[in-house]
Amino acid sequence: MKKTLVCSGVAAVLALFTMPAYSAALLIAKATEVAPKSGWAGYDAGTTGGSKATSANIYQVRNKQQLVDAIKNGGDSAKIIQVIGTLDISEGAPYRSVADQKSRSQIPLTANTTLIGTDKNAKIVNGSLVVSKVNNVIIRNLYLETPVDVAPKFESGDGWNAEWDSLTISESEHVWVDHVTFSDGSFTDDQYGKKDGWKYVQHDGMLDIKKGSDYITVSHSHFNQHDKTMLIGHSDSNKSQDAGKLRVTLHNNLFEDVTQRVPRVRFGRVHAYNNLYLGDITRPVYPYLYSFGIGKEGGVLSEKNYFSVNGATDGCELVKSFTGTLFKDSGSVLNNAGMTLSGKCSFSSALPQPPYSYNPVEPGKLPNLVKANAGVGKI
C-alpha cells in the first residue's frame, strides 16, 4: 500500500511539470491589473495586457515548454500566463553555438499578454523575452537573469561584443514592465576570461527598446549589477522609424551597481521620475560611469530622482552627451544635495512636460520607498 501511495505521489508531481499549459486557476489577483495612467504605457489607448482574459486563457507554467504552449494556445487573445518557480529556457542543455542559442534561447510573446510571476521565486534564466511587432503586453513580478552569450563576436578595435538581452521591445507599442528584477546573477563581469588579449565579454544589455516602439512604462523594477543596462533607440541611422516615438516613462525603479546606459537614448523622449540610483565610481566591478546617455536627437526629462553615487560631485557626472543636447532636471538630489549641472556640460532644456498626470514624491523619501517596493516579490 505504501509503495502505491509513493508512486502515485511521484506521478502527480511529474504531471505538474509535463502537462500542457491548459487553462488554470488565477493565483495572483494583480494579474488582472492594467498599466496606471502615470506613465506612457497608460496613455492613449492604455495597456491592458491579458487583464480581460477568459478562464480558458489563464495559465500556470513551470517550465519552458509550458510557457511556449501557453503563448501558442492563447495566440493574440487576452491571456494571463503565471510563472511558478524557475524557468530554465536552455532546459538544462548548454547552448553550443550562435545558431543554437538563437534558435532555443528566445521567447517571443504575443499581443494582449500578461506574463506575471506568482511570488518572489518566479525566475527566467538562460533566455531572452522578446516583444516584437506586437502591442499590449504586460510583464510583471519576475526575476530575469542576464543571458550569457556562448559565442561573442570580435569587432576590430572594440574587442569582444555579446548579443542577447534579458528583454527586447522592438516595433511594439503599449508595454508595461513592472516589479521586474534584472540582474547578472550567478555570472558577474569579474568572471570574464580573456581571449586574444581582449576581455571576453559575454553580456549585452538588460533591456532594449527600439525600432519605433512607443508608449512604454518601466516601473518599480530593480536593475542590479550590469554594465550596458538599457538602450532606447538602437542606431543613429534609424530616424525614419524612431522620430516621434520611443516615448518611455521610468519611475520608482532602483538602479543599483549598474555602470552605464540608464538609459542611453537616441531619438526618444524619456521621462524619468522618482528613481533611485546607487553607485560607486571606485568599484572594481560595475564601477559607475554615468546614468543618462543623450544620443542623437534623444532627450531626457529628469524629475525628483535620488542619486547616491560615491565619488560624484557634479550633475555633469550623471549625464553624458553622445551628440545629444536635450536634458532637463528638476528637483533631483545628488549625495544629499540638490543636483546641479556645472559648466562642464551644457544641454538644452527645451523638453515639454508629458501629457499624463503623475505625482512624484520628494526625493528624500526615495531611498526607503524604492528599496522597499522595487523588484520581484514586492508587488
mmCIF file of C-alpha atoms in Angstrom:
data_model
loop_
_atom_site.group_PDB
_atom_site.id
_atom_site.type_symbol
_atom_site.label_atom_id
_atom_site.label_comp_id
_atom_site.label_asym_id
_atom_site.label_seq_id
_atom_site.Cartn_x
_atom_site.Cartn_y
_atom_site.Cartn_z
ATOM 1 C CA MET A 1 0.000 0.000 0.000
ATOM 2 C CA LYS A 2 2.793 2.421 0.899
ATOM 3 C CA LYS A 3 4.557 1.751 -2.408
ATOM 4 C CA THR A 4 1.368 2.542 -4.325
ATOM 5 C CA LEU A 5 0.918 5.820 -2.473
ATOM 6 C CA VAL A 6 4.506 6.875 -3.093
ATOM 7 C CA CYS A 7 4.264 6.084 -6.802
ATOM 8 C CA SER A 8 1.026 7.984 -7.058
ATOM 9 C CA GLY A 9 2.610 10.989 -5.364
ATOM 10 C CA VAL A 10 5.584 10.960 -7.714
ATOM 11 C CA ALA A 11 3.290 10.686 -10.708
ATOM 12 C CA ALA A 12 1.303 13.678 -9.507
ATOM 13 C CA VAL A 13 4.438 15.786 -9.127
ATOM 14 C CA LEU A 14 5.733 14.747 -12.555
ATOM 15 C CA ALA A 15 2.389 15.625 -14.070
ATOM 16 C CA LEU A 16 2.740 19.209 -12.866
ATOM 17 C CA PHE A 17 5.906 19.590 -14.899
ATOM 18 C CA THR A 18 4.873 17.703 -18.031
ATOM 19 C CA MET A 19 1.213 18.570 -18.518
ATOM 20 C CA PRO A 20 0.349 21.046 -21.282
ATOM 21 C CA ALA A 21 -0.261 24.650 -20.210
ATOM 22 C CA TYR A 22 -4.034 24.397 -20.308
ATOM 23 C CA SER A 23 -6.273 26.879 -18.504
ATOM 24 C CA ALA A 24 -5.740 27.058 -14.769
ATOM 25 C CA ALA A 25 -6.737 28.971 -11.662
ATOM 26 C CA LEU A 26 -5.772 32.595 -11.164
ATOM 27 C CA LEU A 27 -3.132 32.545 -8.415
ATOM 28 C CA ILE A 28 -2.290 36.243 -8.219
ATOM 29 C CA ALA A 29 -5.046 38.847 -8.322
ATOM 30 C CA LYS A 30 -2.708 41.555 -9.602
ATOM 31 C CA ALA A 31 -2.592 39.715 -12.920
ATOM 32 C CA THR A 32 -5.813 41.495 -13.860
ATOM 33 C CA GLU A 33 -4.389 44.994 -13.331
ATOM 34 C CA VAL A 34 -3.747 47.417 -16.197
ATOM 35 C CA ALA A 35 -0.979 49.990 -16.600
ATOM 36 C CA PRO A 36 -1.615 53.086 -14.465
ATOM 37 C CA LYS A 37 -2.055 56.415 -16.203
ATOM 38 C CA SER A 38 1.062 57.855 -14.516
ATOM 39 C CA GLY A 39 3.290 56.850 -17.434
ATOM 40 C CA TRP A 40 3.332 56.481 -21.189
ATOM 41 C CA ALA A 41 2.013 52.896 -21.119
ATOM 42 C CA GLY A 42 -1.220 54.168 -19.587
ATOM 43 C CA TYR A 43 -1.662 56.967 -22.110
ATOM 44 C CA ASP A 44 -3.853 56.999 -25.209
ATOM 45 C CA ALA A 45 -5.444 53.518 -25.538
ATOM 46 C CA GLY A 46 -3.634 52.334 -22.410
ATOM 47 C CA THR A 47 -2.015 48.964 -21.758
ATOM 48 C CA THR A 48 -4.329 46.216 -20.556
ATOM 49 C CA GLY A 49 -2.307 43.105 -21.412
ATOM 50 C CA GLY A 50 -4.291 39.989 -20.617
ATOM 51 C CA SER A 51 -6.475 41.598 -17.960
ATOM 52 C CA LYS A 52 -9.648 40.696 -19.882
ATOM 53 C CA ALA A 53 -8.707 37.032 -20.270
ATOM 54 C CA THR A 54 -11.457 34.458 -20.021
ATOM 55 C CA SER A 55 -10.947 31.485 -17.705
ATOM 56 C CA ALA A 56 -9.885 29.406 -20.715
ATOM 57 C CA ASN A 57 -6.904 31.707 -21.266
ATOM 58 C CA ILE A 58 -5.428 31.744 -17.755
ATOM 59 C CA TYR A 59 -2.328 29.577 -17.481
ATOM 60 C CA GLN A 60 0.186 28.330 -14.921
ATOM 61 C CA VAL A 61 3.649 27.464 -16.250
ATOM 62 C CA ARG A 62 6.526 25.723 -14.524
ATOM 63 C CA ASN A 63 8.930 25.128 -17.410
ATOM 64 C CA LYS A 64 9.850 26.386 -20.867
ATOM 65 C CA GLN A 65 7.583 24.023 -22.774
ATOM 66 C CA GLN A 66 4.545 25.041 -20.758
ATOM 67 C CA LEU A 67 5.397 28.705 -21.360
ATOM 68 C CA VAL A 68 5.710 28.143 -25.107
ATOM 69 C CA ASP A 69 2.440 26.182 -25.136
ATOM 70 C CA ALA A 70 0.586 28.901 -23.242
ATOM 71 C CA ILE A 71 1.799 31.581 -25.658
ATOM 72 C CA LYS A 72 0.845 29.435 -28.657
ATOM 73 C CA ASN A 73 -2.536 28.352 -27.296
ATOM 74 C CA GLY A 74 -3.517 31.882 -26.339
ATOM 75 C CA GLY A 75 -2.500 33.385 -29.664
ATOM 76 C CA ASP A 76 -3.438 37.065 -29.776
ATOM 77 C CA SER A 77 -6.382 36.622 -27.413
ATOM 78 C CA ALA A 78 -6.188 38.234 -23.985
ATOM 79 C CA LYS A 79 -4.292 35.806 -21.767
ATOM 80 C CA ILE A 80 -2.656 35.641 -18.352
ATOM 81 C CA ILE A 81 0.440 33.457 -18.026
ATOM 82 C CA GLN A 82 1.526 32.852 -14.434
ATOM 83 C CA VAL A 83 5.132 31.798 -13.859
ATOM 84 C CA ILE A 84 5.764 29.408 -10.964
ATOM 85 C CA GLY A 85 9.363 28.824 -9.858
ATOM 86 C CA THR A 86 12.379 28.926 -12.175
ATOM 87 C CA LEU A 87 12.012 28.544 -15.924
ATOM 88 C CA ASP A 88 15.341 27.473 -17.450
ATOM 89 C CA ILE A 89 14.994 28.358 -21.120
ATOM 90 C CA SER A 90 18.015 26.189 -22.002
ATOM 91 C CA GLU A 91 16.191 23.224 -20.404
ATOM 92 C CA GLY A 92 19.468 22.138 -18.834
ATOM 93 C CA ALA A 93 21.277 21.770 -22.168
ATOM 94 C CA PRO A 94 24.003 24.426 -22.577
ATOM 95 C CA TYR A 95 23.950 26.374 -25.834
ATOM 96 C CA ARG A 96 26.580 25.145 -28.279
ATOM 97 C CA SER A 97 26.811 27.915 -30.882
ATOM 98 C CA VAL A 98 25.367 31.207 -32.121
ATOM 99 C CA ALA A 99 22.763 29.357 -34.164
ATOM 100 C CA ASP A 100 21.809 27.092 -31.287
ATOM 101 C CA GLN A 101 21.458 29.964 -28.836
ATOM 102 C CA LYS A 102 19.427 31.979 -31.339
ATOM 103 C CA SER A 103 17.011 29.139 -32.019
ATOM 104 C CA ARG A 104 16.482 27.995 -28.431
ATOM 105 C CA SER A 105 17.001 30.973 -26.122
ATOM 106 C CA GLN A 106 14.422 33.483 -27.345
ATOM 107 C CA ILE A 107 10.818 33.520 -26.139
ATOM 108 C CA PRO A 108 8.611 35.716 -28.358
ATOM 109 C CA LEU A 109 5.494 36.997 -26.608
ATOM 110 C CA THR A 110 2.248 37.659 -28.435
ATOM 111 C CA ALA A 111 -0.181 40.568 -28.199
ATOM 112 C CA ASN A 112 -2.607 41.038 -25.304
ATOM 113 C CA THR A 113 -0.451 39.116 -22.834
ATOM 114 C CA THR A 114 0.156 39.499 -19.122
ATOM 115 C CA LEU A 115 3.218 37.482 -18.070
ATOM 116 C CA ILE A 116 3.466 37.543 -14.288
ATOM 117 C CA GLY A 117 5.293 35.667 -11.554
ATOM 118 C CA THR A 118 3.186 34.270 -8.743
ATOM 119 C CA ASP A 119 5.696 35.105 -5.992
ATOM 120 C CA LYS A 120 9.274 36.182 -5.288
ATOM 121 C CA ASN A 121 10.649 32.891 -6.629
ATOM 122 C CA ALA A 122 9.445 33.401 -10.206
ATOM 123 C CA LYS A 123 12.538 33.431 -12.430
ATOM 124 C CA ILE A 124 13.504 33.154 -16.066
ATOM 125 C CA VAL A 125 17.133 32.184 -16.684
ATOM 126 C CA ASN A 126 19.272 31.316 -19.710
ATOM 127 C CA GLY A 127 16.949 33.049 -22.113
ATOM 128 C CA SER A 128 15.531 36.246 -23.560
ATOM 129 C CA LEU A 129 11.988 37.587 -23.626
ATOM 130 C CA VAL A 130 11.154 39.245 -26.942
ATOM 131 C CA VAL A 131 8.275 41.648 -27.572
ATOM 132 C CA SER A 132 8.455 42.220 -31.323
ATOM 133 C CA LYS A 133 5.808 43.640 -33.668
ATOM 134 C CA VAL A 134 3.065 43.152 -31.082
ATOM 135 C CA ASN A 135 1.087 45.525 -28.881
ATOM 136 C CA ASN A 136 -0.436 45.495 -25.419
ATOM 137 C CA VAL A 137 1.931 43.425 -23.277
ATOM 138 C CA ILE A 138 2.445 43.463 -19.502
ATOM 139 C CA ILE A 139 5.449 41.824 -17.813
ATOM 140 C CA ARG A 140 5.409 41.826 -14.007
ATOM 141 C CA ASN A 141 6.906 40.264 -10.895
ATOM 142 C CA LEU A 142 9.750 38.310 -12.460
ATOM 143 C CA TYR A 143 13.474 37.841 -11.936
ATOM 144 C CA LEU A 144 15.306 37.922 -15.269
ATOM 145 C CA GLU A 145 18.924 36.799 -15.233
ATOM 146 C CA THR A 146 21.038 38.326 -17.997
ATOM 147 C CA PRO A 147 21.763 35.775 -20.741
ATOM 148 C CA VAL A 148 25.373 34.689 -21.246
ATOM 149 C CA ASP A 149 26.498 34.710 -24.882
ATOM 150 C CA VAL A 150 28.351 31.474 -25.602
ATOM 151 C CA ALA A 151 29.938 32.841 -28.794
ATOM 152 C CA PRO A 152 30.596 36.603 -28.662
ATOM 153 C CA LYS A 153 31.648 38.391 -31.839
ATOM 154 C CA PHE A 154 35.038 40.079 -32.155
ATOM 155 C CA GLU A 155 34.987 43.596 -33.589
ATOM 156 C CA SER A 156 38.302 45.125 -34.622
ATOM 157 C CA GLY A 157 39.357 47.909 -32.284
ATOM 158 C CA ASP A 158 36.466 47.254 -29.906
ATOM 159 C CA GLY A 159 37.069 43.716 -28.717
ATOM 160 C CA TRP A 160 34.514 41.042 -27.915
ATOM 161 C CA ASN A 161 30.852 42.008 -28.026
ATOM 162 C CA ALA A 162 27.907 39.934 -26.899
ATOM 163 C CA GLU A 163 24.324 39.591 -28.064
ATOM 164 C CA TRP A 164 21.125 38.637 -26.222
ATOM 165 C CA ASP A 165 19.282 40.886 -23.810
ATOM 166 C CA SER A 166 17.039 39.846 -20.944
ATOM 167 C CA LEU A 167 14.138 41.716 -22.553
ATOM 168 C CA THR A 168 13.861 43.288 -26.002
ATOM 169 C CA ILE A 169 10.953 45.508 -27.050
ATOM 170 C CA SER A 170 11.042 46.111 -30.800
ATOM 171 C CA GLU A 171 8.443 47.623 -33.156
ATOM 172 C CA SER A 172 5.851 47.342 -30.389
ATOM 173 C CA GLU A 173 3.520 49.706 -28.561
ATOM 174 C CA HIS A 174 1.858 49.811 -25.160
ATOM 175 C CA VAL A 175 4.161 47.723 -22.982
ATOM 176 C CA TRP A 176 4.309 47.876 -19.184
ATOM 177 C CA VAL A 177 7.298 46.373 -17.337
ATOM 178 C CA ASP A 178 6.700 46.410 -13.591
ATOM 179 C CA HIS A 179 8.287 44.869 -10.486
ATOM 180 C CA VAL A 180 10.893 43.033 -12.540
ATOM 181 C CA THR A 181 14.369 42.333 -11.184
ATOM 182 C CA PHE A 182 17.112 42.362 -13.816
ATOM 183 C CA SER A 183 20.495 41.020 -12.701
ATOM 184 C CA ASP A 184 23.663 39.390 -13.987
ATOM 185 C CA GLY A 185 23.012 36.958 -11.153
ATOM 186 C CA SER A 186 25.311 33.954 -10.989
ATOM 187 C CA PHE A 187 27.720 35.120 -13.722
ATOM 188 C CA THR A 188 29.113 38.570 -12.986
ATOM 189 C CA ASP A 189 31.516 40.585 -15.120
ATOM 190 C CA ASP A 190 34.517 39.823 -12.910
ATOM 191 C CA GLN A 191 34.237 36.210 -14.100
ATOM 192 C CA TYR A 192 35.011 37.120 -17.721
ATOM 193 C CA GLY A 193 38.088 35.484 -19.148
ATOM 194 C CA LYS A 194 40.420 36.813 -21.841
ATOM 195 C CA LYS A 195 40.753 35.768 -25.451
ATOM 196 C CA ASP A 196 43.256 37.076 -27.989
ATOM 197 C CA GLY A 197 44.327 39.670 -25.438
ATOM 198 C CA TRP A 198 40.827 41.129 -25.022
ATOM 199 C CA LYS A 199 38.282 40.775 -22.258
ATOM 200 C CA TYR A 200 35.850 38.055 -23.330
ATOM 201 C CA VAL A 201 32.605 39.993 -22.832
ATOM 202 C CA GLN A 202 29.559 37.701 -22.621
ATOM 203 C CA HIS A 203 26.794 40.089 -21.527
ATOM 204 C CA ASP A 204 24.948 42.537 -23.759
ATOM 205 C CA GLY A 205 22.046 44.539 -22.331
ATOM 206 C CA MET A 206 19.293 44.071 -19.808
ATOM 207 C CA LEU A 207 16.531 45.953 -21.604
ATOM 208 C CA ASP A 208 16.455 47.240 -25.191
ATOM 209 C CA ILE A 209 13.594 49.396 -26.501
ATOM 210 C CA LYS A 210 13.974 50.068 -30.203
ATOM 211 C CA LYS A 211 12.680 50.300 -33.779
ATOM 212 C CA GLY A 212 9.832 52.718 -33.259
ATOM 213 C CA SER A 213 8.457 51.165 -30.089
ATOM 214 C CA ASP A 214 6.209 53.565 -28.217
ATOM 215 C CA TYR A 215 4.071 54.101 -25.115
ATOM 216 C CA ILE A 216 6.329 52.188 -22.711
ATOM 217 C CA THR A 217 6.460 52.342 -18.905
ATOM 218 C CA VAL A 218 9.127 50.676 -16.755
ATOM 219 C CA SER A 219 8.219 50.981 -13.081
ATOM 220 C CA HIS A 220 9.066 49.581 -9.644
ATOM 221 C CA SER A 221 11.836 47.443 -11.150
ATOM 222 C CA HIS A 222 15.320 46.643 -9.866
ATOM 223 C CA PHE A 223 18.320 46.750 -12.189
ATOM 224 C CA ASN A 224 21.298 45.233 -10.380
ATOM 225 C CA GLN A 225 24.929 44.509 -11.326
ATOM 226 C CA HIS A 226 25.308 45.144 -15.029
ATOM 227 C CA ASP A 227 27.338 47.227 -17.459
ATOM 228 C CA LYS A 228 25.288 48.312 -20.502
ATOM 229 C CA THR A 229 21.918 48.470 -18.825
ATOM 230 C CA MET A 230 19.181 49.982 -21.007
ATOM 231 C CA LEU A 231 19.170 51.105 -24.632
ATOM 232 C CA ILE A 232 16.367 53.220 -26.094
ATOM 233 C CA GLY A 233 16.916 53.648 -29.834
ATOM 234 C CA HIS A 234 19.492 51.312 -31.345
ATOM 235 C CA SER A 235 21.043 53.306 -34.206
ATOM 236 C CA ASP A 236 21.802 56.861 -35.301
ATOM 237 C CA SER A 237 20.593 55.903 -38.786
ATOM 238 C CA ASN A 238 17.091 54.833 -37.714
ATOM 239 C CA LYS A 239 15.470 58.272 -37.581
ATOM 240 C CA SER A 240 12.699 57.492 -40.066
ATOM 241 C CA GLN A 241 11.322 54.806 -37.758
ATOM 242 C CA ASP A 242 12.169 56.301 -34.361
ATOM 243 C CA ALA A 243 11.459 60.031 -34.635
ATOM 244 C CA GLY A 244 8.328 60.989 -32.731
ATOM 245 C CA LYS A 245 8.224 57.611 -30.995
ATOM 246 C CA LEU A 246 10.261 55.847 -28.294
ATOM 247 C CA ARG A 247 8.249 57.610 -25.578
ATOM 248 C CA VAL A 248 9.242 55.890 -22.352
ATOM 249 C CA THR A 249 8.494 56.528 -18.676
ATOM 250 C CA LEU A 250 10.870 55.285 -15.970
ATOM 251 C CA HIS A 251 9.610 55.713 -12.421
ATOM 252 C CA ASN A 252 10.185 54.261 -8.973
ATOM 253 C CA ASN A 253 12.977 51.993 -10.208
ATOM 254 C CA LEU A 254 16.128 51.021 -8.334
ATOM 255 C CA PHE A 255 19.327 51.162 -10.384
ATOM 256 C CA GLU A 256 21.995 49.564 -8.194
ATOM 257 C CA ASP A 257 25.626 48.972 -9.185
ATOM 258 C CA VAL A 258 24.960 49.417 -12.887
ATOM 259 C CA THR A 259 27.762 51.035 -14.858
ATOM 260 C CA GLN A 260 26.105 52.954 -17.690
ATOM 261 C CA ARG A 261 23.150 53.411 -20.076
ATOM 262 C CA VAL A 262 20.428 54.126 -17.531
ATOM 263 C CA PRO A 263 19.274 54.744 -20.190
ATOM 264 C CA ARG A 264 21.192 55.529 -23.402
ATOM 265 C CA VAL A 265 18.710 57.344 -25.668
ATOM 266 C CA ARG A 266 18.523 58.059 -29.399
ATOM 267 C CA PHE A 267 15.544 59.960 -30.842
ATOM 268 C CA GLY A 268 13.297 59.015 -27.935
ATOM 269 C CA ARG A 269 11.738 61.162 -25.233
ATOM 270 C CA VAL A 270 12.299 59.661 -21.808
ATOM 271 C CA HIS A 271 10.583 60.830 -18.640
ATOM 272 C CA ALA A 272 12.459 59.625 -15.554
ATOM 273 C CA TYR A 273 10.988 60.471 -12.165
ATOM 274 C CA ASN A 274 11.328 59.162 -8.611
ATOM 275 C CA ASN A 275 14.068 56.673 -9.438
ATOM 276 C CA LEU A 276 16.840 55.700 -7.030
ATOM 277 C CA TYR A 277 20.401 55.394 -8.359
ATOM 278 C CA LEU A 278 23.060 53.732 -6.194
ATOM 279 C CA GLY A 279 26.620 53.514 -7.471
ATOM 280 C CA ASP A 280 30.310 53.927 -6.766
ATOM 281 C CA ILE A 281 32.859 55.348 -9.190
ATOM 282 C CA THR A 282 35.623 53.372 -7.446
ATOM 283 C CA ARG A 283 34.013 49.910 -7.515
ATOM 284 C CA PRO A 284 36.352 47.303 -9.056
ATOM 285 C CA VAL A 285 33.344 45.556 -10.629
ATOM 286 C CA TYR A 286 30.481 47.561 -12.136
ATOM 287 C CA PRO A 287 32.048 50.981 -11.481
ATOM 288 C CA TYR A 288 29.668 53.883 -12.048
ATOM 289 C CA LEU A 289 30.297 55.804 -15.300
ATOM 290 C CA TYR A 290 27.071 57.751 -15.923
ATOM 291 C CA SER A 291 23.302 57.335 -15.885
ATOM 292 C CA PHE A 292 21.697 59.324 -18.699
ATOM 293 C CA GLY A 293 23.350 58.970 -22.098
ATOM 294 C CA ILE A 294 21.933 61.545 -24.504
ATOM 295 C CA GLY A 295 22.383 60.327 -28.065
ATOM 296 C CA LYS A 296 21.319 61.668 -31.438
ATOM 297 C CA GLU A 297 18.140 63.751 -31.119
ATOM 298 C CA GLY A 298 17.292 61.983 -27.870
ATOM 299 C CA GLY A 299 16.054 63.729 -24.745
ATOM 300 C CA VAL A 300 15.550 63.011 -21.054
ATOM 301 C CA LEU A 301 13.296 64.875 -18.644
ATOM 302 C CA SER A 302 14.515 64.014 -15.136
ATOM 303 C CA GLU A 303 12.385 64.874 -12.103
ATOM 304 C CA LYS A 304 12.896 64.280 -8.404
ATOM 305 C CA ASN A 305 15.313 61.384 -8.708
ATOM 306 C CA TYR A 306 17.792 60.460 -5.979
ATOM 307 C CA PHE A 307 21.435 59.718 -6.817
ATOM 308 C CA SER A 308 23.740 58.234 -4.213
ATOM 309 C CA VAL A 309 26.983 57.863 -6.147
ATOM 310 C CA ASN A 310 30.230 57.604 -4.233
ATOM 311 C CA GLY A 311 32.861 59.827 -5.825
ATOM 312 C CA ALA A 312 30.444 62.005 -7.825
ATOM 313 C CA THR A 313 30.324 65.723 -7.007
ATOM 314 C CA ASP A 314 28.643 67.272 -10.044
ATOM 315 C CA GLY A 315 25.484 66.569 -12.016
ATOM 316 C CA CYS A 316 27.606 66.522 -15.155
ATOM 317 C CA GLU A 317 28.997 63.193 -13.948
ATOM 318 C CA LEU A 318 25.495 61.714 -14.174
ATOM 319 C CA VAL A 319 24.706 62.857 -17.724
ATOM 320 C CA LYS A 320 26.818 62.204 -20.813
ATOM 321 C CA SER A 321 26.292 63.616 -24.284
ATOM 322 C CA PHE A 322 26.658 61.330 -27.282
ATOM 323 C CA THR A 323 25.956 64.240 -29.681
ATOM 324 C CA GLY A 324 22.567 64.756 -27.994
ATOM 325 C CA THR A 325 21.666 68.110 -26.442
ATOM 326 C CA LEU A 326 18.281 67.674 -24.740
ATOM 327 C CA PHE A 327 18.313 67.176 -20.977
ATOM 328 C CA LYS A 328 16.419 68.838 -18.181
ATOM 329 C CA ASP A 329 16.357 68.083 -14.468
ATOM 330 C CA SER A 330 14.026 69.390 -11.831
ATOM 331 C CA GLY A 331 14.347 68.722 -8.117
ATOM 332 C CA SER A 332 16.730 65.763 -8.129
ATOM 333 C CA VAL A 333 19.276 65.075 -5.387
ATOM 334 C CA LEU A 334 22.925 64.014 -5.647
ATOM 335 C CA ASN A 335 24.530 62.748 -2.451
ATOM 336 C CA ASN A 336 22.111 64.612 -0.150
ATOM 337 C CA ALA A 337 22.388 67.923 -2.008
ATOM 338 C CA GLY A 338 20.492 69.463 -4.882
ATOM 339 C CA MET A 339 21.668 68.160 -8.245
ATOM 340 C CA THR A 340 23.109 70.908 -10.438
ATOM 341 C CA LEU A 341 24.958 70.928 -13.743
ATOM 342 C CA SER A 342 28.232 72.843 -13.731
ATOM 343 C CA GLY A 343 29.904 74.477 -16.695
ATOM 344 C CA LYS A 344 31.490 71.130 -17.541
ATOM 345 C CA CYS A 345 28.436 70.175 -19.571
ATOM 346 C CA SER A 346 25.774 72.047 -21.488
ATOM 347 C CA PHE A 347 22.290 70.927 -22.510
ATOM 348 C CA SER A 348 19.124 72.472 -23.867
ATOM 349 C CA SER A 349 16.129 72.221 -21.537
ATOM 350 C CA ALA A 350 13.572 72.542 -24.357
ATOM 351 C CA LEU A 351 11.629 69.458 -23.312
ATOM 352 C CA PRO A 352 7.839 69.508 -22.885
ATOM 353 C CA GLN A 353 6.028 68.069 -19.892
ATOM 354 C CA PRO A 354 4.357 64.722 -20.615
ATOM 355 C CA PRO A 355 0.590 64.808 -21.187
ATOM 356 C CA TYR A 356 -0.329 62.372 -18.407
ATOM 357 C CA SER A 357 -0.913 63.072 -14.705
ATOM 358 C CA TYR A 358 1.650 61.955 -12.131
ATOM 359 C CA ASN A 359 2.503 62.903 -8.558
ATOM 360 C CA PRO A 360 6.180 62.413 -7.720
ATOM 361 C CA VAL A 361 7.202 62.337 -4.071
ATOM 362 C CA GLU A 362 10.091 64.361 -2.699
ATOM 363 C CA PRO A 363 13.412 62.649 -3.464
ATOM 364 C CA GLY A 364 14.412 62.384 0.194
ATOM 365 C CA LYS A 365 11.785 59.672 0.603
ATOM 366 C CA LEU A 366 13.122 57.529 -2.221
ATOM 367 C CA PRO A 367 15.924 55.550 -0.508
ATOM 368 C CA ASN A 368 13.452 53.842 1.794
ATOM 369 C CA LEU A 369 10.435 53.891 -0.502
ATOM 370 C CA VAL A 370 12.070 52.477 -3.620
ATOM 371 C CA LYS A 371 14.159 49.854 -1.822
ATOM 372 C CA ALA A 372 11.020 48.557 -0.140
ATOM 373 C CA ASN A 373 8.980 48.329 -3.324
ATOM 374 C CA ALA A 374 11.208 47.735 -6.367
ATOM 375 C CA GLY A 375 11.716 44.329 -7.897
ATOM 376 C CA VAL A 376 10.279 40.846 -7.868
ATOM 377 C CA GLY A 377 8.290 39.782 -4.812
ATOM 378 C CA LYS A 378 7.414 43.342 -3.819
ATOM 379 C CA ILE A 379 4.313 43.742 -5.929
#
